[in-house]
Short mmCIF file of C-alpha atoms in Angstrom, two decimals:
data_model
loop_
_atom_site.label_atom_id
_atom_site.label_comp_id
_atom_site.label_asym_id
_atom_site.label_seq_id
_atom_site.Cartn_x
_atom_site.Cartn_y
_atom_site.Cartn_z
CA MET A 10 51.08 109.70 175.29
CA THR A 11 49.40 106.32 175.62
CA GLU A 12 49.08 105.05 179.18
CA PRO A 13 50.81 101.74 179.87
CA VAL A 14 48.63 98.65 180.25
CA ARG A 15 48.28 97.77 183.92
CA ARG A 16 45.25 95.46 183.77
CA ALA A 17 44.13 92.92 181.18
CA LEU A 18 40.81 91.09 180.98
CA LEU A 19 41.01 87.64 179.39
CA SER A 20 37.94 85.57 178.50
CA VAL A 21 38.41 83.09 175.65
CA SER A 22 36.72 80.00 174.26
CA ASP A 23 39.71 79.15 172.06
CA LYS A 24 42.57 78.74 174.53
CA THR A 25 45.27 78.30 171.88
CA GLY A 26 48.41 80.04 173.14
CA LEU A 27 46.60 81.42 176.20
CA ILE A 28 48.98 80.27 178.93
CA PRO A 29 52.26 81.42 177.30
CA PHE A 30 50.64 84.76 176.44
CA ALA A 31 49.23 85.27 179.96
CA THR A 32 52.53 84.23 181.51
CA LYS A 33 54.33 86.97 179.58
CA LEU A 34 51.69 89.51 180.64
CA VAL A 35 52.31 88.62 184.28
CA SER A 36 56.07 88.90 183.76
CA LEU A 37 55.46 92.47 182.57
CA GLY A 38 53.62 93.26 185.80
CA ILE A 39 50.15 93.32 184.22
CA GLU A 40 47.25 92.22 186.40
CA LEU A 41 45.02 89.49 184.96
CA ILE A 42 41.23 89.64 185.28
CA SER A 43 39.25 86.62 184.15
CA THR A 44 36.23 84.44 184.66
CA GLY A 45 34.85 80.96 184.07
CA GLY A 46 36.88 78.41 182.16
CA THR A 47 39.56 80.93 181.25
CA ALA A 48 40.15 81.82 184.89
CA LYS A 49 40.36 78.13 185.79
CA ALA A 50 42.93 77.49 183.03
CA LEU A 51 45.05 80.39 184.27
CA VAL A 52 44.85 79.29 187.91
CA ASP A 53 45.69 75.72 186.96
CA ALA A 54 48.79 77.10 185.23
CA GLY A 55 49.82 78.78 188.49
CA LEU A 56 49.10 82.33 187.34
CA PRO A 57 47.62 85.01 189.64
CA VAL A 58 44.08 85.91 188.58
CA VAL A 59 41.47 88.38 189.81
CA GLU A 60 37.97 87.02 189.28
CA VAL A 61 35.51 89.29 187.44
CA SER A 62 33.10 88.91 190.35
CA SER A 63 35.72 90.49 192.63
CA VAL A 64 35.92 93.49 190.27
CA THR A 65 32.16 93.91 189.93
CA GLY A 66 31.20 92.95 193.47
CA PHE A 67 28.51 90.86 191.86
CA PRO A 68 28.45 87.07 191.31
CA GLU A 69 27.94 85.37 187.98
CA ILE A 70 24.22 84.63 187.63
CA MET A 71 21.79 82.97 185.25
CA ASP A 72 24.12 80.14 184.24
CA GLY A 73 26.88 82.61 183.44
CA ARG A 74 24.74 84.71 181.10
CA VAL A 75 25.41 87.76 183.28
CA LYS A 76 28.96 88.25 184.50
CA THR A 77 30.83 90.98 182.60
CA LEU A 78 27.83 93.21 181.80
CA HIS A 79 28.63 95.65 184.59
CA PRO A 80 29.82 99.31 184.84
CA ALA A 81 33.02 98.22 186.59
CA ILE A 82 33.96 96.30 183.42
CA HIS A 83 32.49 98.44 180.68
CA GLY A 84 33.47 101.68 182.39
CA GLY A 85 37.03 100.37 182.58
CA LEU A 86 36.96 99.69 178.84
CA LEU A 87 35.02 102.75 177.64
CA GLY A 88 36.38 105.45 179.91
CA VAL A 89 38.39 107.95 177.86
CA ARG A 90 41.64 108.60 179.70
CA ALA A 91 41.98 112.19 178.39
CA ASN A 92 38.40 113.12 179.26
CA ALA A 93 38.20 114.80 182.68
CA GLU A 94 34.49 114.02 183.13
CA HIS A 95 35.14 110.33 182.38
CA GLN A 96 38.01 110.27 184.84
CA THR A 97 35.88 111.92 187.53
CA ALA A 98 33.15 109.33 187.01
CA MET A 99 35.68 106.50 187.19
CA THR A 100 37.10 107.88 190.43
CA THR A 101 33.65 108.49 191.93
CA TYR A 102 32.45 104.97 191.25
CA GLY A 103 35.71 103.17 191.86
CA ILE A 104 36.18 102.09 188.25
CA ARG A 105 39.75 101.20 187.31
CA PRO A 106 40.87 101.28 183.66
CA ILE A 107 41.35 98.06 181.68
CA GLY A 108 44.02 98.59 179.05
CA LEU A 109 43.94 95.21 177.29
CA LEU A 110 40.97 93.04 176.40
CA VAL A 111 41.47 89.49 175.08
CA VAL A 112 38.21 87.84 174.02
CA ASN A 113 37.23 85.23 171.48
CA LEU A 114 33.63 84.30 171.29
CA TYR A 115 31.47 81.30 172.08
CA PRO A 116 31.85 78.84 169.16
CA PHE A 117 28.49 79.59 167.56
CA GLU A 118 29.59 78.76 164.00
CA ALA A 119 31.05 75.41 165.06
CA THR A 120 27.88 74.64 167.02
CA VAL A 121 25.77 75.20 163.91
CA ALA A 122 28.18 73.15 161.78
CA ARG A 123 27.83 70.09 164.03
CA GLY A 124 24.03 70.23 163.81
CA ALA A 125 23.33 71.04 167.45
CA SER A 126 19.81 71.42 168.84
CA TRP A 127 17.98 74.73 168.91
CA HIS A 128 18.64 75.08 172.65
CA ASP A 129 22.36 74.35 172.42
CA THR A 130 22.77 76.67 169.44
CA VAL A 131 21.05 79.57 171.18
CA GLU A 132 23.13 78.99 174.33
CA ASN A 133 26.24 79.41 172.19
CA ILE A 134 25.26 82.94 171.19
CA ASP A 135 27.75 85.13 173.03
CA VAL A 136 26.36 88.37 174.47
CA GLY A 137 28.94 89.66 176.92
CA GLY A 138 31.88 88.93 174.64
CA PRO A 139 30.74 91.05 171.68
CA ALA A 140 29.69 93.84 174.06
CA MET A 141 33.19 94.01 175.56
CA ILE A 142 34.88 93.71 172.17
CA ARG A 143 32.86 96.58 170.75
CA ALA A 144 33.51 98.71 173.85
CA ALA A 145 37.27 98.14 173.70
CA ALA A 146 37.42 98.63 169.93
CA LYS A 147 35.47 101.87 170.15
CA ASN A 148 37.90 103.16 172.77
CA HIS A 149 40.97 102.03 170.82
CA ASP A 150 42.76 105.30 171.59
CA ASP A 151 43.25 103.87 175.07
CA VAL A 152 42.50 100.15 174.89
CA THR A 153 44.08 97.29 172.96
CA VAL A 154 41.67 94.53 171.90
CA ILE A 155 42.62 91.03 170.72
CA VAL A 156 40.09 88.63 169.18
CA ASP A 157 42.51 86.22 167.51
CA PRO A 158 45.39 84.27 169.13
CA VAL A 159 47.50 84.98 166.04
CA ASP A 160 47.93 88.54 167.38
CA TYR A 161 49.34 87.55 170.79
CA ASP A 162 53.00 87.78 169.78
CA THR A 163 52.61 91.17 168.10
CA VAL A 164 51.04 92.70 171.20
CA ILE A 165 53.51 91.09 173.60
CA ASP A 166 56.44 92.36 171.56
CA GLU A 167 55.09 95.92 171.60
CA LEU A 168 54.29 95.83 175.29
CA ALA A 169 57.76 94.52 176.12
CA SER A 170 59.55 97.09 173.98
CA SER A 171 57.41 100.15 174.80
CA GLY A 172 56.95 100.17 178.55
CA ASN A 173 53.72 98.15 178.48
CA ALA A 174 52.18 100.40 175.81
CA THR A 175 51.09 99.62 172.25
CA LYS A 176 51.20 101.73 169.11
CA LEU A 177 48.10 103.61 167.99
CA GLU A 178 48.34 102.10 164.51
CA THR A 179 48.36 98.62 166.08
CA ARG A 180 45.32 99.41 168.22
CA ARG A 181 43.45 100.77 165.21
CA ALA A 182 44.25 97.68 163.14
CA LEU A 183 43.15 95.41 165.99
CA ALA A 184 39.96 97.46 166.45
CA ALA A 185 39.11 97.06 162.77
CA LYS A 186 39.67 93.32 163.08
CA ALA A 187 37.51 93.23 166.23
CA PHE A 188 34.56 94.97 164.57
CA ALA A 189 34.90 92.67 161.55
CA ARG A 190 34.85 89.66 163.87
CA THR A 191 31.70 90.74 165.69
CA ALA A 192 30.05 91.60 162.35
CA SER A 193 30.88 88.15 160.97
CA TYR A 194 29.66 86.54 164.19
CA ASP A 195 26.37 88.44 164.06
CA SER A 196 25.91 87.57 160.39
CA ALA A 197 26.25 83.87 161.21
CA ILE A 198 23.61 84.23 163.91
CA SER A 199 21.20 86.17 161.70
CA GLN A 200 21.59 83.69 158.84
CA TRP A 201 20.97 80.76 161.18
CA PHE A 202 17.79 82.35 162.54
CA ALA A 203 16.65 83.10 158.98
CA SER A 204 17.25 79.50 157.92
CA GLN A 205 15.34 78.20 160.93
CA SER A 206 12.37 80.48 160.31
CA GLY A 207 12.34 79.92 156.56
CA GLU A 208 12.59 83.66 155.90
CA LEU A 209 15.79 83.77 153.88
CA PHE A 210 15.32 87.28 152.51
CA GLY A 211 14.36 89.57 155.36
CA SER A 212 14.60 93.35 155.59
CA TYR A 213 18.32 93.13 156.32
CA PHE A 214 20.98 90.77 155.02
CA ALA A 215 24.32 90.19 156.72
CA THR A 216 27.22 88.16 155.42
CA GLY A 217 30.71 87.60 156.72
CA GLY A 218 33.55 85.14 157.05
CA SER A 219 37.01 84.43 158.41
CA LYS A 220 40.06 84.90 156.23
CA LEU A 221 41.58 81.64 155.08
CA GLN A 222 44.23 83.06 152.81
CA ALA A 223 45.66 86.31 151.57
CA LEU A 224 45.99 86.12 147.78
CA ARG A 225 48.80 87.65 145.72
CA TYR A 226 46.18 89.31 143.54
CA GLY A 227 42.66 88.87 142.24
CA GLU A 228 41.34 87.85 138.86
CA ASN A 229 44.02 90.10 137.36
CA PRO A 230 47.35 91.32 138.79
CA HIS A 231 46.08 94.87 139.36
CA GLN A 232 43.24 93.63 141.62
CA GLN A 233 43.58 92.88 145.34
CA ALA A 234 41.98 89.77 146.80
CA ALA A 235 41.62 87.39 149.76
CA PHE A 236 39.79 84.10 150.39
CA TYR A 237 37.25 83.86 153.23
CA ALA A 238 35.39 80.93 154.75
CA SER A 239 31.66 81.35 155.28
CA PRO A 240 30.58 80.60 158.87
CA GLY A 241 29.08 77.18 159.49
CA MET A 242 29.66 75.90 155.93
CA GLY A 243 31.76 72.74 156.19
CA PHE A 244 31.99 71.81 152.54
CA GLY A 245 33.67 72.57 149.25
CA ILE A 246 36.90 74.28 148.35
CA ALA A 247 36.99 76.19 151.65
CA VAL A 248 37.55 72.97 153.64
CA ALA A 249 40.00 71.32 151.24
CA ARG A 250 43.51 70.55 152.52
CA GLN A 251 46.46 71.45 150.29
CA LEU A 252 49.22 68.86 150.34
CA GLN A 253 51.66 70.42 147.93
CA GLY A 254 52.21 72.94 145.16
CA LYS A 255 52.23 76.69 144.83
CA ASP A 256 49.80 78.82 146.81
CA LEU A 257 46.32 78.82 145.34
CA SER A 258 45.47 81.88 143.27
CA TYR A 259 42.12 83.64 143.00
CA ASN A 260 41.47 81.95 139.65
CA ASN A 261 42.59 78.55 140.99
CA ILE A 262 40.06 78.80 143.79
CA ASN A 263 37.27 80.01 141.52
CA ASP A 264 37.90 77.27 138.94
CA THR A 265 38.27 74.54 141.56
CA ASP A 266 34.97 75.61 143.07
CA ALA A 267 33.34 75.33 139.63
CA ALA A 268 34.83 71.85 139.20
CA LEU A 269 33.52 70.70 142.59
CA GLU A 270 30.06 72.09 141.94
CA CYS A 271 29.87 70.06 138.72
CA LEU A 272 31.38 66.99 140.38
CA ALA A 273 28.68 67.16 143.07
CA GLU A 274 26.15 66.19 140.38
CA PHE A 275 27.65 62.69 140.51
CA THR A 276 27.72 62.26 144.29
CA GLY A 277 26.45 58.81 145.16
CA SER A 278 27.07 57.43 141.68
CA GLU A 279 28.44 53.91 141.49
CA HIS A 280 30.81 55.12 138.77
CA ALA A 281 33.94 57.20 139.13
CA ALA A 282 33.52 60.76 137.85
CA CYS A 283 36.04 63.28 136.54
CA VAL A 284 35.51 66.97 135.81
CA ILE A 285 38.07 69.12 133.98
CA VAL A 286 37.52 72.88 134.22
CA LYS A 287 39.12 75.84 132.47
CA HIS A 288 38.07 79.43 133.16
CA ALA A 289 35.17 78.23 135.35
CA ASN A 290 33.67 76.15 132.52
CA PRO A 291 33.80 72.36 132.22
CA CYS A 292 35.85 71.37 129.16
CA GLY A 293 35.49 67.65 129.80
CA VAL A 294 33.29 65.57 132.11
CA ALA A 295 32.90 61.80 132.26
CA VAL A 296 31.96 58.82 134.38
CA GLY A 297 33.87 55.58 134.09
CA ALA A 298 34.67 52.22 135.63
CA ASN A 299 37.45 53.86 137.66
CA SER A 300 39.18 57.21 137.98
CA VAL A 301 41.70 56.71 135.18
CA ASP A 302 38.93 55.59 132.82
CA ALA A 303 36.83 58.64 133.71
CA TYR A 304 39.86 60.94 133.30
CA ARG A 305 40.71 59.57 129.85
CA LYS A 306 37.12 60.02 128.66
CA ALA A 307 36.89 63.55 130.09
CA LEU A 308 40.22 64.55 128.58
CA ALA A 309 39.21 63.26 125.15
CA CYS A 310 36.43 65.86 124.97
CA ASP A 311 38.87 68.78 124.67
CA PRO A 312 42.54 67.97 125.39
CA VAL A 313 43.63 71.40 124.15
CA SER A 314 41.51 73.36 126.62
CA ALA A 315 42.42 70.95 129.44
CA PHE A 316 46.01 72.25 129.36
CA GLY A 317 46.49 74.28 132.54
CA GLY A 318 43.11 73.24 133.89
CA ILE A 319 41.61 71.95 137.12
CA ILE A 320 40.90 68.24 137.57
CA ALA A 321 38.34 67.07 140.13
CA LEU A 322 37.80 63.39 140.93
CA SER A 323 34.95 61.77 142.80
CA GLN A 324 37.07 58.81 143.94
CA PRO A 325 40.50 58.72 145.62
CA LEU A 326 43.50 59.57 143.46
CA ASP A 327 45.44 56.40 142.67
CA ALA A 328 48.81 55.81 141.03
CA ALA A 329 47.46 55.05 137.56
CA THR A 330 45.37 58.24 137.45
CA ALA A 331 48.14 60.37 138.94
CA THR A 332 50.59 59.08 136.33
CA GLU A 333 48.34 60.07 133.43
CA ILE A 334 47.30 63.42 134.87
CA THR A 335 50.91 64.49 135.43
CA GLU A 336 51.68 63.93 131.77
CA LEU A 337 49.69 67.12 131.07
CA PHE A 338 50.32 70.54 132.61
CA THR A 339 47.66 70.88 135.28
CA GLU A 340 47.09 73.63 137.84
CA VAL A 341 45.10 71.74 140.49
CA ILE A 342 44.03 68.18 141.29
CA ILE A 343 41.31 67.78 143.92
CA ALA A 344 40.06 64.43 145.18
CA PRO A 345 38.50 62.91 148.31
CA TYR A 346 41.77 61.17 149.23
CA ALA A 347 45.03 60.05 147.60
CA ASP A 348 47.11 56.94 148.21
CA GLU A 349 50.81 57.15 149.10
CA THR A 350 52.01 56.16 145.64
CA ALA A 351 49.79 58.73 143.95
CA MET A 352 51.07 61.46 146.27
CA GLU A 353 54.67 60.49 145.51
CA ILE A 354 53.98 60.67 141.75
CA VAL A 355 52.35 64.10 142.05
CA SER A 356 55.20 65.34 144.26
CA ARG A 357 57.52 65.14 141.26
CA LYS A 358 55.61 68.15 139.89
CA LYS A 359 56.58 70.66 142.56
CA ASN A 360 54.21 73.40 141.44
CA LEU A 361 51.17 71.16 140.90
CA ARG A 362 48.63 71.81 143.64
CA LEU A 363 47.11 68.69 145.20
CA LEU A 364 44.02 69.26 147.34
CA LEU A 365 42.18 66.63 149.38
CA LEU A 366 38.71 66.90 150.87
CA ASP A 367 39.39 64.13 153.41
CA GLY A 368 35.83 62.86 153.08
CA LYS A 369 34.19 66.25 153.64
CA PRO A 370 31.15 67.08 151.47
CA ILE A 371 31.78 68.41 147.97
CA SER A 372 28.83 70.78 148.01
CA GLY A 373 25.92 71.83 150.18
CA PRO A 374 22.93 74.11 150.65
CA GLY A 375 23.03 77.82 151.29
CA LEU A 376 22.86 81.14 149.51
CA ALA A 377 24.74 82.45 146.49
CA VAL A 378 25.81 86.07 146.87
CA LYS A 379 26.93 88.28 143.99
CA SER A 380 28.22 91.80 144.28
CA VAL A 381 26.67 94.36 141.95
CA GLY A 382 27.10 98.12 141.78
CA GLY A 383 25.79 99.49 145.07
CA GLY A 384 24.42 96.23 146.40
CA LEU A 385 24.20 92.47 146.57
CA LEU A 386 22.19 89.93 144.61
CA VAL A 387 21.27 86.99 146.84
CA GLN A 388 19.62 83.76 145.79
CA THR A 389 19.35 80.16 146.91
CA ARG A 390 21.94 77.88 145.33
CA ASP A 391 20.84 75.87 142.30
CA THR A 392 20.59 72.44 143.91
CA MET A 393 17.91 71.09 141.56
CA SER A 394 18.94 67.70 140.20
CA VAL A 395 17.71 66.17 136.98
CA ASP A 396 16.82 63.10 139.05
CA ALA A 397 14.10 65.16 140.76
CA MET A 398 12.62 66.50 137.51
CA ASP A 399 9.46 65.27 135.83
CA LEU A 400 10.92 64.44 132.43
CA ARG A 401 8.37 64.56 129.62
CA VAL A 402 8.93 63.04 126.19
CA VAL A 403 7.34 65.43 123.66
CA THR A 404 8.29 63.76 120.37
CA LYS A 405 6.90 60.78 118.54
CA ARG A 406 10.03 58.78 119.14
CA GLN A 407 10.89 57.76 122.68
CA PRO A 408 14.56 57.95 123.71
CA THR A 409 16.29 54.58 124.09
CA THR A 410 17.55 53.51 127.51
CA SER A 411 21.13 54.49 126.64
CA GLU A 412 19.99 57.81 125.15
CA LEU A 413 18.02 58.63 128.29
CA ALA A 414 21.03 57.91 130.50
CA ASP A 415 23.18 60.20 128.36
CA LEU A 416 20.46 62.88 128.30
CA ARG A 417 20.44 62.94 132.09
CA PHE A 418 24.23 63.07 132.13
CA ALA A 419 24.38 65.92 129.59
CA PHE A 420 21.80 67.98 131.49
CA ARG A 421 23.79 67.57 134.73
CA VAL A 422 26.81 69.03 132.98
CA ALA A 423 24.90 71.79 131.15
CA LYS A 424 23.81 73.13 134.54
CA HIS A 425 27.45 74.07 135.20
CA VAL A 426 28.34 75.55 131.80
CA LYS A 427 28.03 79.31 131.36
CA SER A 428 24.93 80.31 129.41
CA ASN A 429 24.11 79.94 126.65
CA ALA A 430 25.18 76.34 127.17
CA ILE A 431 25.08 73.41 124.77
CA VAL A 432 26.51 70.03 125.82
CA TYR A 433 26.88 66.94 123.62
CA ALA A 434 27.41 63.61 125.38
CA LYS A 435 27.83 59.97 124.50
CA ASN A 436 28.45 56.89 126.64
CA GLY A 437 28.74 58.85 129.87
CA ALA A 438 31.16 61.48 128.59
CA THR A 439 30.97 64.92 127.07
CA VAL A 440 32.04 65.04 123.43
CA GLY A 441 31.36 68.70 122.78
CA ILE A 442 30.75 71.76 124.98
CA GLY A 443 29.68 75.21 123.79
CA ALA A 444 29.72 77.86 126.49
CA GLY A 445 28.94 81.49 127.13
CA GLN A 446 27.71 82.62 123.73
CA MET A 447 25.06 85.26 123.28
CA SER A 448 23.39 83.01 120.70
CA ARG A 449 22.42 79.44 121.55
CA VAL A 450 23.04 78.46 117.94
CA ASP A 451 26.61 79.74 118.18
CA SER A 452 27.22 77.68 121.33
CA GLY A 453 26.05 74.62 119.42
CA ARG A 454 28.25 75.41 116.44
CA ILE A 455 31.32 75.88 118.63
CA ALA A 456 30.74 72.56 120.39
CA ALA A 457 30.32 70.74 117.08
CA ARG A 458 33.28 72.42 115.39
CA LYS A 459 35.63 71.71 118.28
CA ASN A 460 34.58 68.06 118.23
CA GLU A 461 35.25 67.84 114.50
CA ASP A 462 38.75 69.27 114.98
CA ILE A 463 39.55 67.04 117.95
CA SER A 464 38.23 63.93 116.20
CA ARG A 465 40.38 64.72 113.18
CA VAL A 466 43.52 65.08 115.30
CA ALA A 467 42.66 61.83 117.11
CA GLY A 468 42.51 60.03 113.76
CA LEU A 469 38.84 59.03 114.04
CA ASP A 470 36.96 57.99 110.93
CA LYS A 471 34.12 60.36 111.79
CA PRO A 472 33.46 62.97 114.48
CA SER A 473 32.67 61.34 117.83
CA ILE A 474 29.74 63.72 118.14
CA ARG A 475 27.85 61.51 115.69
CA GLY A 476 25.30 59.47 117.60
CA SER A 477 25.49 61.67 120.68
CA VAL A 478 22.71 63.39 122.62
CA VAL A 479 22.53 67.12 123.28
CA ALA A 480 21.47 69.20 126.29
CA SER A 481 20.53 72.87 126.36
CA ASP A 482 20.44 74.82 129.64
CA ALA A 483 17.40 76.80 128.46
CA PHE A 484 14.73 76.35 125.81
CA PHE A 485 15.34 76.56 122.09
CA PRO A 486 13.47 79.74 121.10
CA PHE A 487 13.34 78.60 117.46
CA PRO A 488 13.99 75.34 115.60
CA ASP A 489 17.38 76.56 114.31
CA GLY A 490 19.32 75.44 117.39
CA LEU A 491 17.78 72.00 117.31
CA LEU A 492 18.38 71.65 113.57
CA GLN A 493 22.01 72.59 114.07
CA ALA A 494 22.30 69.81 116.69
CA ALA A 495 20.69 67.31 114.35
CA GLU A 496 23.11 68.29 111.60
CA ALA A 497 26.01 67.76 114.00
CA GLY A 498 24.84 64.20 114.58
CA ALA A 499 22.74 64.30 117.75
CA THR A 500 19.97 61.70 118.00
CA ALA A 501 18.18 62.97 121.14
CA VAL A 502 17.66 66.28 122.89
CA ILE A 503 16.99 67.40 126.46
CA GLN A 504 15.90 70.96 127.19
CA PRO A 505 13.58 72.80 129.62
CA GLY A 506 10.89 73.68 127.07
CA GLY A 507 8.66 76.68 127.58
CA SER A 508 9.25 78.63 124.38
CA MET A 509 6.38 80.20 122.47
CA LYS A 510 7.77 78.21 119.52
CA ASP A 511 7.83 74.84 121.32
CA GLU A 512 5.44 73.29 118.80
CA ASP A 513 7.68 74.35 115.91
CA VAL A 514 10.72 72.90 117.69
CA ILE A 515 8.90 69.64 118.42
CA ARG A 516 7.76 69.40 114.80
CA ALA A 517 11.35 69.90 113.62
CA ALA A 518 12.54 67.16 115.99
CA ASP A 519 9.92 64.75 114.66
CA GLU A 520 10.89 65.52 111.08
CA LYS A 521 14.52 64.70 111.90
CA GLY A 522 13.60 61.53 113.80
CA LEU A 523 14.96 62.89 117.08
CA ALA A 524 13.71 62.01 120.54
CA MET A 525 13.23 65.06 122.74
CA VAL A 526 12.64 65.40 126.47
CA PHE A 527 11.41 68.48 128.33
CA THR A 528 12.59 68.97 131.93
CA GLY A 529 10.48 72.00 132.85
CA ILE A 530 13.53 73.39 134.69
CA ARG A 531 16.00 75.97 133.37
CA HIS A 532 19.65 76.15 134.42
CA PHE A 533 20.93 79.60 133.46
CA ARG A 534 24.45 80.23 134.77
CA HIS A 535 26.15 83.62 134.50
#
């Protein structure tokens, strides 16, 4: 039989819901132990509080670094009630049991996110909090531990209905959550130290996060899934605010992330940019004079694949763009902001998800982590921009100014297309995208064939791919891929170079009158 809770220790940085929760504890006859800012908040609310220093007989020292690290506290948390030796020790040393621990930790992740100094960041590493959490969670047969204010009501309800006791299954669930919280906290600390020292890949690697959303299912209905926020990363899909529409699915989140990553290539551009993504691949990307212009150009690349896709905009969503987007079935729109009229237009599509970044960054630095059988693959994110590359013209003909602009544009997009990737572009818009084929030639053929079909349906005199430029995410191993692009109508090529057959490929480009640029950088994406 679980002993009733008679004493609770409360020490929280996040004081959300603290006073109502503590008030109910007092009404149940539970003694409150606390310290520091938490104790002050409780006293100011008129609640009776026993200071930790009164329990330990020892004052807080070293700027509060040492206050709860004492046998009177940890013995009260770790002492097993059914163990006679433990009970004898507690009696001998005057240690009273603590049946409820409520702790949330110093805001280390938030401190890192705001770019604090080394000293301030280190001072926000909690030591006593994790120690108490782990002690209480280990002794969950006897102690209830809370690390999240969302659990206050559950615990209060059980205490009130069970004579100040909680259910074992509740304590085990809370213990699991507590250990996950300290693990996530420690991972944030270890990653920060690694980033500061420059040693990203040490002997141990820890990763963690806080759950943002429980998902109905994963990539497929038979898979379970949830969405977590990485500590200290204030950018991307994880910080977007959903204004309306159905709950985001696993695939929605994955595709929206892909759209934002591609859109980030155009951060700082004077032009509006639009990215349309389907199954994590761009199916249309463009820059334009404004958002509606960019959307129209992006949509023209592949209006069939855009059906049910994700649309990401670099500029605020306005009425004109919202009107056109809502003419097509779309899963998600994400933009920096949206004006009132645009939001009203989108609201007519009840299921359409509208996400706003509210000025937060689209993308950022960090590590990419991929789960593999029995382990993790970890690498730095691919943040290399074509603007930072030493472009080298390797053909007799130099690209024209407009060709060079489109070559840069196409290579930005190719970086975000699954390998093997071929991207045709013209006038700041994709006109053909071939993705994910085992053969680079096949990717090129798919891009060209889709453009021919779309141009025919649009009533064009000739395929819009004629007079375009082409980008390849990796080198052409043989001239066949380049010759296929020339046959499709490309006039200039951008690729990393580095093949043993580079000279043959260059010779083929010269024979076809193409201009070709080597970047020296590959952009595989799997």
